[in-house]
CSV table of C-alpha atoms and ligand atoms in Angstrom, one decimal:
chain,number,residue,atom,x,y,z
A,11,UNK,CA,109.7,96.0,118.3
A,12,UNK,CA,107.1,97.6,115.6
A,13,UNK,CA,108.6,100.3,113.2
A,14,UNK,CA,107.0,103.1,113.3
A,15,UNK,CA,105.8,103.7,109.8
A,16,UNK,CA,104.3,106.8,108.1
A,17,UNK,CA,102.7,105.8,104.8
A,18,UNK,CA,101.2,108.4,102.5
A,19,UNK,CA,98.5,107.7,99.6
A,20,UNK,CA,95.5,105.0,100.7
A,21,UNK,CA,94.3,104.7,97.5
A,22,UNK,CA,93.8,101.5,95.4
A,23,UNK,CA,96.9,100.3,95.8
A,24,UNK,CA,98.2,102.0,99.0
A,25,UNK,CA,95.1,101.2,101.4
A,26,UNK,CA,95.9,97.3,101.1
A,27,UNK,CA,99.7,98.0,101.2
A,28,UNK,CA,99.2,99.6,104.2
A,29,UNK,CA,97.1,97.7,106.0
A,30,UNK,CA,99.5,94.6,105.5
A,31,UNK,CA,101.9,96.6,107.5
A,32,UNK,CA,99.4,97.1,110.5
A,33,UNK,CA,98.8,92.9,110.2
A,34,UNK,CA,102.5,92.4,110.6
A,35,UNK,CA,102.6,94.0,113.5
A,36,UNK,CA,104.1,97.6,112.6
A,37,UNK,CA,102.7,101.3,114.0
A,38,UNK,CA,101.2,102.5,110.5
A,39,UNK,CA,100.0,106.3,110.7
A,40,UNK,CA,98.0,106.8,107.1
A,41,UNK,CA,97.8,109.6,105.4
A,42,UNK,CA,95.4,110.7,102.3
A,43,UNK,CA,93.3,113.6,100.5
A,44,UNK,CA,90.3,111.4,100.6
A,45,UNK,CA,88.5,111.5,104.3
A,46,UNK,CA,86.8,108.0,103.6
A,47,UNK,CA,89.8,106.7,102.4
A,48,UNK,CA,91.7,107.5,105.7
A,49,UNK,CA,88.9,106.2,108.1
A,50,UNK,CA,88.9,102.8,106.3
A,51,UNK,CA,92.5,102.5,107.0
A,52,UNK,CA,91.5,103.5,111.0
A,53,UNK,CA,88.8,101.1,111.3
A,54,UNK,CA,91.0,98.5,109.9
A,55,UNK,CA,93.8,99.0,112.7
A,56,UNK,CA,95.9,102.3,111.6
A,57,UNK,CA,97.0,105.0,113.1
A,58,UNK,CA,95.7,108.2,111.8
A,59,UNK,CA,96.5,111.7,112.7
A,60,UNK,CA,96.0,115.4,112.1
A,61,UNK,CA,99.4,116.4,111.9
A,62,UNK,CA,101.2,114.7,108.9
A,63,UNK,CA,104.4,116.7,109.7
A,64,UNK,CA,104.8,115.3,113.3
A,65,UNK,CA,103.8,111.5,112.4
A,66,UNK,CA,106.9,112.0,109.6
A,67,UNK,CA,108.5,113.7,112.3
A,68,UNK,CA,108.8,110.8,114.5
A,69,UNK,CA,108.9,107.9,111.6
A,70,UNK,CA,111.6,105.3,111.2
A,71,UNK,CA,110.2,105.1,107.4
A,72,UNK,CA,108.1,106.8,105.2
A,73,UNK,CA,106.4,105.3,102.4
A,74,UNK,CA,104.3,106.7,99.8
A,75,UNK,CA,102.1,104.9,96.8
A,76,UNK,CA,101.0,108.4,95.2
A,77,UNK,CA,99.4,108.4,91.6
A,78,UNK,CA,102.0,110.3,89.5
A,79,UNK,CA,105.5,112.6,89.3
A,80,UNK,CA,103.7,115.9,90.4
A,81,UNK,CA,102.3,114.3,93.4
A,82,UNK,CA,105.6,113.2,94.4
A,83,UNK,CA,107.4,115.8,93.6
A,84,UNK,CA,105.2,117.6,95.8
A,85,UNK,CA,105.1,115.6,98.4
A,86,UNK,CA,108.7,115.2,99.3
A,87,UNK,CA,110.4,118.8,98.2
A,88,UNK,CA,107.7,121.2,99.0
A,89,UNK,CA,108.1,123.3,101.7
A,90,UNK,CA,105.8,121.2,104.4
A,91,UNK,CA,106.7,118.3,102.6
A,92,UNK,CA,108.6,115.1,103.6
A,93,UNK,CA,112.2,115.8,103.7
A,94,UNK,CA,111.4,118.9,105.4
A,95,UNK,CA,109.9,117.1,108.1
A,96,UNK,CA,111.5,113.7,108.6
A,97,UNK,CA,114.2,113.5,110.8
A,98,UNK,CA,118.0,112.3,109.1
A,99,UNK,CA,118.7,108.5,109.1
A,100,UNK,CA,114.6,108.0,107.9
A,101,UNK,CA,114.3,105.5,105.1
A,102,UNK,CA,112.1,107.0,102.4
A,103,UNK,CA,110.4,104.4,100.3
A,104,UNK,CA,108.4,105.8,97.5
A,105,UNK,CA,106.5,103.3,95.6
A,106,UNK,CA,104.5,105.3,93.1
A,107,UNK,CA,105.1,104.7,89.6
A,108,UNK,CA,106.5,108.3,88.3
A,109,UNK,CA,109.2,108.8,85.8
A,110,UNK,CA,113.3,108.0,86.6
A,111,UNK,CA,114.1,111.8,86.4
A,112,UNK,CA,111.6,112.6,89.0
A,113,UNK,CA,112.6,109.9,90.9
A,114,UNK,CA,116.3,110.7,90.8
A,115,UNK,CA,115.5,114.3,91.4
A,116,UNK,CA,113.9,113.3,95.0
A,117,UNK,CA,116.3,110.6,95.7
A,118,UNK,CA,119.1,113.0,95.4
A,119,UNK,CA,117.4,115.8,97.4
A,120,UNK,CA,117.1,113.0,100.2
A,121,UNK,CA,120.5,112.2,99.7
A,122,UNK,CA,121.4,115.6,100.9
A,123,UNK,CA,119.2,115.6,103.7
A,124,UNK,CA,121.2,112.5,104.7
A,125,UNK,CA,118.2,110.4,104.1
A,126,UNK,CA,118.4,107.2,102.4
A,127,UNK,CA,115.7,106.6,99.5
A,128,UNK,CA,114.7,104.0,97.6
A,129,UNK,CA,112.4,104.1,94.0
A,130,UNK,CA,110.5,101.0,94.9
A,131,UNK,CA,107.1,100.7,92.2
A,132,UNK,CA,105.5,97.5,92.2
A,133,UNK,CA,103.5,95.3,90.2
A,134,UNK,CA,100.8,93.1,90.4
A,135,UNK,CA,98.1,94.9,91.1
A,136,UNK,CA,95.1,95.5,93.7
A,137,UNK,CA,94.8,91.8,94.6
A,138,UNK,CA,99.0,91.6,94.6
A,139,UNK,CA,98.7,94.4,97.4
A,140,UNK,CA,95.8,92.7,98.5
A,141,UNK,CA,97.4,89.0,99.1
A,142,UNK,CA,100.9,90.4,99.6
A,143,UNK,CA,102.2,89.3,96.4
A,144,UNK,CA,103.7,92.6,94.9
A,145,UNK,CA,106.7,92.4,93.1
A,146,UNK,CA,109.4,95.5,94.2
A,147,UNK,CA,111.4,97.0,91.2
A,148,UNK,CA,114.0,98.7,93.5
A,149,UNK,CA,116.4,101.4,92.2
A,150,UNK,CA,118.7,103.0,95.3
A,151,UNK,CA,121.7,101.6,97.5
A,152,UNK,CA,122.0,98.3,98.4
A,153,UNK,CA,122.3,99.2,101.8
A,154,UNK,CA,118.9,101.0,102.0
A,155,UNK,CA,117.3,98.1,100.1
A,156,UNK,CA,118.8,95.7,102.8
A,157,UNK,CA,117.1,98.2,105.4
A,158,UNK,CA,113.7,98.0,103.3
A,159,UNK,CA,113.6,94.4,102.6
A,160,UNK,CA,111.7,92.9,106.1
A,161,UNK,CA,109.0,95.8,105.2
A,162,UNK,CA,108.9,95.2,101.3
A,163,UNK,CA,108.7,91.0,102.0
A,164,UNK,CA,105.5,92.0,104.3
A,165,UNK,CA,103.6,93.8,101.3
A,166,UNK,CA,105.6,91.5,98.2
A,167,UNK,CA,106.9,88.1,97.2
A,168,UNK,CA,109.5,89.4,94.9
A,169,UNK,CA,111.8,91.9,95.2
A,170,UNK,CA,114.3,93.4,92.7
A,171,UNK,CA,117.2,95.6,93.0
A,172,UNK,CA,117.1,97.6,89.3
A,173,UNK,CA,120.5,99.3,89.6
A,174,UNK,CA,121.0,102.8,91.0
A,175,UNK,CA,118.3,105.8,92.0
A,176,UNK,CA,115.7,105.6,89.0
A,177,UNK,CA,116.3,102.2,87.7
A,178,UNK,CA,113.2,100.9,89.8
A,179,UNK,CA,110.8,103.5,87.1
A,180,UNK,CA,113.0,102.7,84.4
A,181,UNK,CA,112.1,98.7,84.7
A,182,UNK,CA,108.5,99.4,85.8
A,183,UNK,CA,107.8,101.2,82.8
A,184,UNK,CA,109.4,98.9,80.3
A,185,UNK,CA,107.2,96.4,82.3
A,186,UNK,CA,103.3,98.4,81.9
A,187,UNK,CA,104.0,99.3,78.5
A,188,UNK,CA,104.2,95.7,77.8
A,189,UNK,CA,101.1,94.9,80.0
A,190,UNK,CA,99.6,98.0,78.2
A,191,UNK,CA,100.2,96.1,74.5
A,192,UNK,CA,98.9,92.9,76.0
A,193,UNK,CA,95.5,93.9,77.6
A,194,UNK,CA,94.7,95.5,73.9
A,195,UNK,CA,96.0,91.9,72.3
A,196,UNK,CA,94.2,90.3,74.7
A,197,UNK,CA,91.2,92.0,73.8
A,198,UNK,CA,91.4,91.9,70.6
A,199,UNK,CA,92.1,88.1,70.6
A,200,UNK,CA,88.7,87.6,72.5
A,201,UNK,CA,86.9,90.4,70.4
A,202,UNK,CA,87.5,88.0,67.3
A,203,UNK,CA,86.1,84.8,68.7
A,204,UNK,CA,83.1,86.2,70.3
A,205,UNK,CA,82.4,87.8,66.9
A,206,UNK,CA,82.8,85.0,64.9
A,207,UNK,CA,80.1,83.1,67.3
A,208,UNK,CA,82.7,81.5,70.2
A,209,UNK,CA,81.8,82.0,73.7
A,210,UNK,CA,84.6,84.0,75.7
A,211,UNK,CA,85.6,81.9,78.3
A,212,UNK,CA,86.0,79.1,75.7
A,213,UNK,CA,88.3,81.4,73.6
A,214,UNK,CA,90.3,82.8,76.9
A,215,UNK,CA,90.6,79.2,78.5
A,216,UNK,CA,91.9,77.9,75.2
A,217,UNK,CA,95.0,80.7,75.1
A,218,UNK,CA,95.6,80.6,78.4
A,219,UNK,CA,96.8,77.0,77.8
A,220,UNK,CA,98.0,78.2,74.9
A,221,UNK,CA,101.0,80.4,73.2
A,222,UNK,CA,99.0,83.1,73.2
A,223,UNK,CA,98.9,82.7,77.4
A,224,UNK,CA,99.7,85.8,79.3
A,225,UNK,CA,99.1,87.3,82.4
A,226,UNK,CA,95.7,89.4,81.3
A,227,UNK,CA,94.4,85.7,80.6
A,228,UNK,CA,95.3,84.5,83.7
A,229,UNK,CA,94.5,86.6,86.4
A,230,UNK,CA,92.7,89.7,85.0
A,231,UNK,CA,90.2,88.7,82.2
A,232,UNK,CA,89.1,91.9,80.1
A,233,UNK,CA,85.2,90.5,78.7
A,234,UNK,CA,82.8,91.0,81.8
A,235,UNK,CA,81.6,87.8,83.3
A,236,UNK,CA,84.7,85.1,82.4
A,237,UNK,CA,86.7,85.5,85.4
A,238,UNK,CA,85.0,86.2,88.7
A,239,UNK,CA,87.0,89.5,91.4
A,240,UNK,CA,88.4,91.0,88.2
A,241,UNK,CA,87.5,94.9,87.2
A,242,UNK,CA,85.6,93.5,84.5
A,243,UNK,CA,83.3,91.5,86.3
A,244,UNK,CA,82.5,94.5,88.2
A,245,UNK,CA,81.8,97.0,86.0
A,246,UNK,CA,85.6,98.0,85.5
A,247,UNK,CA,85.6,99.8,89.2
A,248,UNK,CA,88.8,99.5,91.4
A,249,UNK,CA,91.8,98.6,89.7
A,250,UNK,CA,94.1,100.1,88.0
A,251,UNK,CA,92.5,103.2,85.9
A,252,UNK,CA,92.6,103.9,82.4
A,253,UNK,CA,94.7,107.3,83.1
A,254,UNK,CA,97.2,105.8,85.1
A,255,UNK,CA,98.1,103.4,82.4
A,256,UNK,CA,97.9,106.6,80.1
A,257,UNK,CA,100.5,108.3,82.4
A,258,UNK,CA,102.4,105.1,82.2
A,259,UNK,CA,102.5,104.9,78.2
A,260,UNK,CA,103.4,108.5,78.5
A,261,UNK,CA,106.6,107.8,80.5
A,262,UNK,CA,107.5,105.0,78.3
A,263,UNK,CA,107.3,107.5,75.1
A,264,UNK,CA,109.1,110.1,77.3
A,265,UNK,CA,111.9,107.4,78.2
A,266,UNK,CA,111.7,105.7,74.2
A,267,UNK,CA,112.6,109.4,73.1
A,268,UNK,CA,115.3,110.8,75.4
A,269,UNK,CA,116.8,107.1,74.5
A,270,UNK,CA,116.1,107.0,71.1
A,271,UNK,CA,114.4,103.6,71.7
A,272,UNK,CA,111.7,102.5,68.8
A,273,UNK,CA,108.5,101.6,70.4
A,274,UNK,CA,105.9,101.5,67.9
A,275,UNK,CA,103.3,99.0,69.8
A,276,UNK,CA,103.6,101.2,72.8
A,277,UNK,CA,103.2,104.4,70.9
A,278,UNK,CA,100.0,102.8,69.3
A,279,UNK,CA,98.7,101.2,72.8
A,280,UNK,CA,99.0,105.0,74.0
A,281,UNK,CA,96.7,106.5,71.5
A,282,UNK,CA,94.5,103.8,72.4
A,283,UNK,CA,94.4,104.2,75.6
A,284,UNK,CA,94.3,108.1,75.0
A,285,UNK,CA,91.3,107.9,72.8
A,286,UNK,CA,89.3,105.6,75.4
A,287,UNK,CA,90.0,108.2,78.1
A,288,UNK,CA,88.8,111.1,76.0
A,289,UNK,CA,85.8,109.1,75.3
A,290,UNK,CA,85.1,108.9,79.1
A,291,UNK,CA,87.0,106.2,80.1
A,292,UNK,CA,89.4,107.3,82.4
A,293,UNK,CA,88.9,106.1,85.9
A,294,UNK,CA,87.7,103.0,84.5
A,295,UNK,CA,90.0,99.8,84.9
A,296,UNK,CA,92.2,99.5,82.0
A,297,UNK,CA,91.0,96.3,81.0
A,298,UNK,CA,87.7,98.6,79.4
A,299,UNK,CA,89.9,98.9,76.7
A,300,UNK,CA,87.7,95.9,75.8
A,301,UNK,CA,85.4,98.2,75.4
A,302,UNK,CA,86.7,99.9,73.0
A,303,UNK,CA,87.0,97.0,70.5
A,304,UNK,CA,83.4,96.2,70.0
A,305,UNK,CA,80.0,97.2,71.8
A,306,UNK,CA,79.7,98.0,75.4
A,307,UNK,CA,78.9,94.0,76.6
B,403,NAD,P1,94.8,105.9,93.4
B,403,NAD,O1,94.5,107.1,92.6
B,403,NAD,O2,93.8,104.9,93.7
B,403,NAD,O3,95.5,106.3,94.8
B,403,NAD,C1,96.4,107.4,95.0
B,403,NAD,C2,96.0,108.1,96.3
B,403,NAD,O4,96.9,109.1,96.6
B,403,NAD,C3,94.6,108.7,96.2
B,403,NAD,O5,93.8,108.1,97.3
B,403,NAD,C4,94.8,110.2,96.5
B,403,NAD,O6,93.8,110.8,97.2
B,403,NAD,C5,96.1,110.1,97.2
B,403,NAD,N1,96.9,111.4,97.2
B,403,NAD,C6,97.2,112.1,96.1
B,403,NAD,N2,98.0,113.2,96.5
B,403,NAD,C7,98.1,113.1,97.9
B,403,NAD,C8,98.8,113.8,98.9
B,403,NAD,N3,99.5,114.9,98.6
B,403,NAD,N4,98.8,113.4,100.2
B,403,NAD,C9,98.1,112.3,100.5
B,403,NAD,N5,97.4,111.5,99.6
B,403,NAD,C10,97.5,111.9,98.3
B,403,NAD,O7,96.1,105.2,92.6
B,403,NAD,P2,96.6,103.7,92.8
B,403,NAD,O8,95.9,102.8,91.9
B,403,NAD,O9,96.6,103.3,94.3
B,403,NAD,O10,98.1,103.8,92.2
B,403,NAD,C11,99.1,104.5,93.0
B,403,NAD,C12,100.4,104.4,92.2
B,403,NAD,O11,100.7,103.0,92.0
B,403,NAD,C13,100.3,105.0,90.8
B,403,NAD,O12,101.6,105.6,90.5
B,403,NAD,C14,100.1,103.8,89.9
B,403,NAD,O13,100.6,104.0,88.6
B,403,NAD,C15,100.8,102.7,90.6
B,403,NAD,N6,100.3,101.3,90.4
B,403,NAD,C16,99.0,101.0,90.5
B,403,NAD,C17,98.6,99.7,90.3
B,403,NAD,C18,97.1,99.4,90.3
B,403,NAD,O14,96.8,98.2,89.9
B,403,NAD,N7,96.2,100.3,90.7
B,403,NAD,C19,99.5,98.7,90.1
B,403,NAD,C20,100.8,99.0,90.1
B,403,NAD,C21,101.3,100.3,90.3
């Protein structure tokens, strides 16, 4: 029988997650701020609807993919908002990338509503939620992550369980800081050969069979015009934006200082990144970072 499934946040990363649901059979009612965003999701086989709190209502689960804490935060504990609206026994999956306070701040708040609720962020970006290839980093119960798994296999090929409420963030962010420092090393890396007269793909093929191999080389090439579908390629549209790694870095410092944790490559990946916002940059890919090392290509 299909689940009926409220998903909130048809963005970059929610629209495709979404839409995987619908292929596998499921009743997926989407919800976003962005009108264009929502009828893209209808003309592709969702549900939509005017009235968010009824759909949630009358869910079995509710999943969001929103861009940071605030929006969640908002989203579940305002007064309209989700646990407000969703009946008790609904599985709340949110799969945003926020920080662990926030998320154990909602997940308790559901607890008491005597809804299960699971931190779920992924990774592997727009063409992971595209294929269906997300990793889950999953911080809740194991009995609401056995609940979420036949929905979380649909939209991933790798799922996690992190520990307890918040551990899913925790992980995730220990993960994008890394990915942070190695889109900047990766750009760097390719900066120097082109300067010194070597042609980019030569340079990234080379480390990508090499020790320097990682998965910016691989799958998400930062100099426009090596690797074909990547931001690059495309002017740095679609993605994952410039500011949301910012907000990512920022959670990492947050968690390095309340930890007492020394992160001095993800403190100077954050300036970066903070300096090639400022400049403009921010809903840009991240991989324009590139751009940042050398003149616009
Ligand atoms: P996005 O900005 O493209 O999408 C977020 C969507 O949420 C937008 O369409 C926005 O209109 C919508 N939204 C905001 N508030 C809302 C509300 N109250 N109700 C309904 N819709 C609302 O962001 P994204 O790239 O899809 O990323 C979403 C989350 O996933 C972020 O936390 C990001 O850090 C994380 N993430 C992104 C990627 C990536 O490659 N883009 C990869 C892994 C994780």
């Amino acid at each position: 029988m299909a689940t009926n499934i409220v998903f909130i946040g048809l963005g970059n990363m929610g629209l495709p997650m979404a839409q995987n649901l619908v292929r596998a059979g499921h009743a997926v009612t989407g919800f976003d701020l962005v009108a264009a965003s929502v009828r893209q999701f209808a003309d592709g086989g969702g549900l939509v609807s005017d009235d968010q709190a009824a759909a949630i209502g009358q869910a079995d689960i509710v999943i969001t993919m929103l861009p940071a804490s605030r929006h969640v935060l908002g989203a579940y504990l305002g007064d309209a908002g989700i646990l407000a609206q969703a009946r008790p026994g609904t599985l709340l999956i949110d799969c945003s990338t926020i920080s662990t306070e926030a998320a154990r701040q909602v997940g308790r708040a559901a607890q008491e509503q005597g809804m299960p609720m699971l931190d779920a962020p992924v990774s592997g970006g727009t063409a992971g939620a595209t294929n269906g290839t997300l990793t889950f980093m999953v911080g809740g119960e194991a009995s609401a992550l056995a609940a979420a798994r036949p929905y979380l296999d649909v939209m991933g090929k790798a799922i996690f369980h992190a520990g307890g409420s918040g551990c899913g963030q925790t992980v995730k962010i220990c993960n994008n800081m890394l990915l942070g420092i190695l889109m900047i090393g990766t750009s760097e890396a390719i900066r120097l050969g082109v300067a010194n007269g070597l042609d980019p793909k030569v340079v990234s093929d080379v480390m990508a069979k090499s020790s320097g191999r990682n998965w910016t080389l691989d799958v998400y090439n930062p100099c426009p015009g090596v690797a074909e579908n990547v931001p690059a390629s495309r002017g740095y549209t679609g993605g994952f934006g410039v500011d949301l790694m910012l907000k990512d870095l920022g959670l990492a410092m947050e968690s390095a200082l309340a930890s007492g944790a020394s992160v001095p490559l993800g403190a100077l990946s954050r300036n970066l990144y903070s300096l090639h916002s400022k400049a403009g940059s921010g809903a840009l890919d991240f991989s324009s970072i590139y751009q940042l090392l050398g003149d616009k290509a």
